[in-house]
C-alpha cells in the first residue's frame, strides 16, 4: 500500500517542475551519495551552482523559491517498505521532509552557513536511514521528459528488485 500526498504551502505555492528537478536531481542525488546513517545536517551547495546545474543560469531567486516550496510542503504518507534489516516496515505520518538553512543563517550548533544546508526532519530522517536503497541513474533520468522521469522513479524500484533477485517474467 502506498499513499503519498503533497499539500503545498499557500504562501510559496505548490512545487512545480523546478522544485521537482531540484528535489530529484540535486537533493536525492546528494542523499544517495552519503553513507548511512545520513548526517543530520547536509551541505547542498551554493545557490548559483545549483541554479546552473538545474539549467537556470544565475537565477538564484527561482531556485530559492523551489527550495522553499519543497521544504514547506506537508506530506501525508502511509507506505510499507523493506528495511535494511530485511523486515517489512510501515511508515505513516504527516510531516515536512526537511528544513532549509541559507547562506548567512545560523546552523544548529551555532555556526554560520556559508552555503545552502538542509536538515532532515525526524520521520524522513528515520525513513532515509532505515529503508533499503535503490540506485538511480541520474544522467539517464535527466535525459527523460517529465512524465518519463516520474515513471522511471516509480518503476525503477520494481525493476531493480527483479534484476537484483534474478526474477524471470
Coordinates of C-alpha atoms in Angstrom, one line a residue:
X1 CA 0.0 0.0 0.0
X2 CA 1.2 3.4 -0.9
X3 CA -0.2 6.8 -0.1
X4 CA 1.9 9.9 -0.5
X5 CA 0.0 13.2 -0.8
X6 CA 1.8 16.6 -1.0
X7 CA 0.0 19.6 0.5
X8 CA 1.7 22.8 -0.7
X9 CA 2.2 25.9 1.4
X10 CA -0.2 28.6 0.2
X11 CA 2.4 31.4 0.8
X12 CA 5.1 30.0 -1.5
X13 CA 2.8 27.9 -3.8
X14 CA 2.8 24.3 -5.0
X15 CA 6.1 22.8 -6.0
X16 CA 6.5 23.0 -9.8
X17 CA 8.8 21.5 -12.3
X18 CA 11.9 23.4 -11.0
X19 CA 11.1 22.2 -7.5
X20 CA 10.8 18.6 -8.8
X21 CA 14.1 18.8 -10.6
X22 CA 15.8 20.4 -7.5
X23 CA 14.4 17.5 -5.4
X24 CA 15.3 14.8 -7.8
X25 CA 18.5 15.9 -9.5
X26 CA 20.1 17.7 -6.5
X27 CA 18.8 16.7 -3.1
X28 CA 18.1 13.0 -3.8
X29 CA 21.4 12.6 -5.5
X30 CA 23.2 14.2 -2.5
X31 CA 21.3 11.9 -0.1
X32 CA 22.2 8.9 -2.3
X33 CA 25.9 9.8 -2.2
X34 CA 26.0 9.8 1.6
X35 CA 26.9 6.8 3.7
X36 CA 24.3 5.6 6.2
X37 CA 23.5 6.8 8.7
X38 CA 23.0 10.1 7.0
X39 CA 24.2 13.1 9.0
X40 CA 21.5 15.4 10.4
X41 CA 22.9 18.5 8.6
X42 CA 23.6 18.2 4.9
X43 CA 25.6 20.6 2.8
X44 CA 23.7 21.0 -0.5
X45 CA 25.9 23.7 -2.2
X46 CA 25.9 27.2 -3.5
X47 CA 22.7 28.6 -4.9
X48 CA 24.4 29.9 -8.1
X49 CA 26.0 26.4 -8.7
X50 CA 22.6 24.7 -8.1
X51 CA 20.9 27.2 -10.5
X52 CA 23.4 26.4 -13.2
X53 CA 23.1 22.7 -12.6
X54 CA 19.3 23.0 -13.0
X55 CA 19.7 25.0 -16.2
X56 CA 18.5 28.2 -14.7
X57 CA 21.7 30.3 -15.3
X58 CA 22.2 32.5 -12.3
X59 CA 18.5 32.7 -11.2
X60 CA 19.0 32.0 -7.5
X61 CA 15.6 33.5 -6.6
X62 CA 13.8 30.9 -8.6
X63 CA 15.9 28.1 -7.0
X64 CA 15.4 29.5 -3.5
X65 CA 11.7 29.6 -4.1
X66 CA 11.8 26.0 -5.3
X67 CA 13.7 25.0 -2.1
X68 CA 11.1 26.8 0.0
X69 CA 8.2 25.1 -1.9
X70 CA 9.8 21.7 -1.3
X71 CA 10.7 22.3 2.4
X72 CA 7.3 23.9 3.3
X73 CA 5.1 21.2 1.6
X74 CA 3.4 18.9 4.1
X75 CA 3.2 15.3 3.2
X76 CA 0.6 12.7 4.3
X77 CA 2.1 9.3 3.9
X78 CA 1.3 5.7 4.5
X79 CA 3.5 3.1 3.0
X80 CA 5.2 -0.2 3.5
X81 CA 8.9 -0.7 2.7
X82 CA 11.7 -3.2 3.1
X83 CA 14.0 -2.1 5.8
X84 CA 17.8 -2.6 5.6
X85 CA 17.4 -5.5 8.1
X86 CA 15.1 -7.3 5.6
X87 CA 11.9 -6.8 7.5
X88 CA 8.8 -5.1 6.1
X89 CA 8.1 -1.9 7.9
X90 CA 5.2 0.6 7.9
X91 CA 5.8 4.3 7.6
X92 CA 2.9 6.6 8.3
X93 CA 2.8 10.2 9.2
X94 CA 2.1 13.8 8.4
X95 CA 5.2 15.9 8.1
X96 CA 7.5 18.0 6.0
X97 CA 10.8 16.4 5.0
X98 CA 13.4 19.0 5.9
X99 CA 14.3 22.5 7.0
X100 CA 16.4 24.9 4.9
X101 CA 19.4 27.0 6.0
X102 CA 20.7 29.5 3.5
X103 CA 24.0 31.4 3.4
X104 CA 24.2 33.6 6.5
X105 CA 21.7 31.7 8.6
X106 CA 22.7 30.2 11.9
X107 CA 23.1 26.5 11.7
X108 CA 22.2 24.1 14.6
X109 CA 25.3 24.2 16.8
X110 CA 25.9 27.9 16.3
X111 CA 28.0 28.1 13.1
X112 CA 27.0 30.4 10.2
X113 CA 26.1 28.8 7.0
X114 CA 28.5 29.6 4.1
X115 CA 26.2 27.9 1.6
X116 CA 22.8 26.1 1.5
X117 CA 22.2 23.3 4.1
X118 CA 19.2 21.2 4.9
X119 CA 18.3 19.3 8.0
X120 CA 16.1 16.2 7.7
X121 CA 13.1 16.1 10.0
X122 CA 12.7 13.1 12.2
X123 CA 10.2 11.0 10.2
X124 CA 12.0 11.5 6.9
X125 CA 15.4 11.0 8.6
X126 CA 14.3 7.7 10.0
X127 CA 12.9 6.6 6.7
X128 CA 16.1 7.5 4.7
X129 CA 18.3 5.7 7.2
X130 CA 16.1 2.7 7.6
X131 CA 15.0 1.9 4.1
X132 CA 16.9 -0.2 1.6
X133 CA 18.4 2.0 -1.1
X134 CA 17.9 1.7 -4.8
X135 CA 20.3 3.3 -7.2
X136 CA 19.0 5.8 -9.8
X137 CA 20.9 6.7 -12.9
X138 CA 20.7 10.4 -12.6
X139 CA 22.3 11.1 -16.0
X140 CA 19.6 8.9 -17.7
X141 CA 16.9 10.5 -15.5
X142 CA 17.8 14.0 -16.7
X143 CA 17.5 12.9 -20.3
X144 CA 13.9 12.0 -19.9
X145 CA 10.7 14.0 -20.4
X146 CA 8.9 15.0 -17.1
X147 CA 6.4 12.1 -17.4
X148 CA 9.1 9.6 -18.2
X149 CA 11.2 10.8 -15.3
X150 CA 8.4 10.2 -12.8
X151 CA 7.6 6.8 -14.4
X152 CA 11.3 5.8 -14.1
X153 CA 11.4 6.8 -10.4
X154 CA 8.3 4.7 -9.7
X155 CA 9.1 1.6 -11.8
X156 CA 12.9 1.5 -11.1
X157 CA 12.2 0.1 -7.6
X158 CA 10.5 -3.0 -9.0
X159 CA 12.9 -3.3 -11.9
X160 CA 15.9 -3.0 -9.6
X161 CA 14.5 -5.7 -7.3
X162 CA 13.8 -8.0 -10.3
X163 CA 17.3 -7.6 -11.6
X164 CA 18.9 -8.0 -8.2
X165 CA 16.9 -11.1 -7.3
X166 CA 17.2 -12.5 -10.9
X167 CA 13.4 -12.8 -11.3
X168 CA 12.2 -14.0 -14.6
X169 CA 9.0 -13.0 -16.3

